[in-house]
Amino acid sequence: MPVKLHCAYEESGKLHFIHERLRKNNKFYCPHCNAEVYAKKGPIREHHFSHKPNTECTATYETILHYEAKHYIAQQINIQDGHDLNFSFNLGKHIPAIESLYKAINIKESSNISLNDILDFYNISKAFVEYVIPGSRYIADVLGSDKSGLQLFVIEIFCSHQSTEEKVDFIKTNTFPYIEVIPYFSDNGQIKFDLHSYNLPNFFEKYKEKADEAVIKQLYPLYEQSLKNKAAKELEEQEILKLKLSAVQALKRDLSMDSFYTELLNSLDNNSKTTRIVSYLSNVHRSENLESIEYRKKGQNKFLIGKTRNTSYIFKKDQNILYSIIDRLLDQINISALIEEYEKDYIIGFDLEIPKPSNLSESIMNSVLNKLEGYEKRFENKINEQN
């Protein structure tokens, strides 16, 4: 069954949309299959052009929507009558006064820009459908231009999929004004658009200064109390930050005292944790204290044996266990690989640099001090930001 149409050609080749005033005696034809269609306009159903019974037309809804959207926009540009095409956008992206209010009290504001405003700003006076963007292999759904052809304006229609990143990057790199819109139909068959994405260089600058003053003047009285409440909350947060800063500074002073530092090291020792190393995809049933390890031969095979107080066990997946041990130790101590020169060079062992207790103690002290200094700077920065 053919899909509803919202535009059709008359015999002269002119494209008409269903919301226009149409002459009863004119014949209209489908842009996709060229079969004759007739207008349906009533008080209840959506206005549209309909195929006659038993007409074969394979156009899909997305195909028709995409076709009608780009031709409608091009028509509006060429007759310079785009006043009824409005796109919503976020004011705060372009007007700092509103953006600051967003952050302060989480208000949500949006506005509309008209197609005519954009066309006037870039002096766009004509448009072409499915036209190659100069200097590229990309085809614009609608390409607008000024009278000289030097200023271009790209419009993309987002129906089933949006423009590719490569295409959008090319448009932005060449600083072409660009919008991508999502089309839909109202109940009377009028095509409407939502703004999906855009790149309009310098377009919003002419409104910025005037809008900043107007927005502050009009909106501040409405949200004055909310702003005061937020300011009071920030003042409270600042006092808490000052207390945290004082606590960090006091702890730094205490660390210079030997008795305090000794107590700190003892508490670290008491809270030390066991690092578990297990071969890949194995399940632990129990643990026993390991007393020694040795290699044993059985025929041509060699086994690594671990002895506990109770019995002996074969090492399972000894290469995996070696990997786990070295991997864990790399984060804690310096390890040098010992290399054997042969037909191929092999790692045959390791030098493990075990830190001296005095060095370890100093390292812990430095680590704690560095952490405290980090907190101190962070609290100081936050306090300065709020002042």
PDB file of C-alpha atoms in Angstrom, residues 227-245 379 382-383 386-387:
ATOM      1  CA  LEU A 227      20.683  32.629  44.165  1.00  0.00           C
ATOM      2  CA  LYS A 228      20.894  33.834  47.755  1.00  0.00           C
ATOM      3  CA  ASN A 229      20.201  30.312  49.047  1.00  0.00           C
ATOM      4  CA  LYS A 230      22.956  28.921  46.844  1.00  0.00           C
ATOM      5  CA  ALA A 231      25.375  31.635  48.013  1.00  0.00           C
ATOM      6  CA  ALA A 232      24.624  30.724  51.658  1.00  0.00           C
ATOM      7  CA  LYS A 233      25.290  27.048  50.907  1.00  0.00           C
ATOM      8  CA  GLU A 234      28.606  27.880  49.238  1.00  0.00           C
ATOM      9  CA  LEU A 235      29.599  29.957  52.287  1.00  0.00           C
ATOM     10  CA  GLU A 236      28.885  26.950  54.515  1.00  0.00           C
ATOM     11  CA  GLU A 237      30.940  24.701  52.218  1.00  0.00           C
ATOM     12  CA  GLN A 238      33.809  27.188  52.410  1.00  0.00           C
ATOM     13  CA  GLU A 239      33.837  27.011  56.215  1.00  0.00           C
ATOM     14  CA  ILE A 240      33.995  23.208  56.026  1.00  0.00           C
ATOM     15  CA  LEU A 241      36.902  23.443  53.560  1.00  0.00           C
ATOM     16  CA  LYS A 242      38.749  25.745  55.980  1.00  0.00           C
ATOM     17  CA  LEU A 243      38.303  23.204  58.791  1.00  0.00           C
ATOM     18  CA  LYS A 244      39.619  20.403  56.551  1.00  0.00           C
ATOM     19  CA  LEU A 245      42.622  22.556  55.604  1.00  0.00           C
ATOM     20  CA  PHE A 379      41.515  22.716  49.751  1.00  0.00           C
ATOM     21  CA  LYS A 382      38.772  25.474  46.309  1.00  0.00           C
ATOM     22  CA  ILE A 383      38.727  28.201  48.948  1.00  0.00           C
ATOM     23  CA  GLN A 386      34.960  30.613  46.026  1.00  0.00           C
ATOM     24  CA  ASN A 387      36.521  33.934  47.088  1.00  0.00           C
TER      25      ASN A 387
END
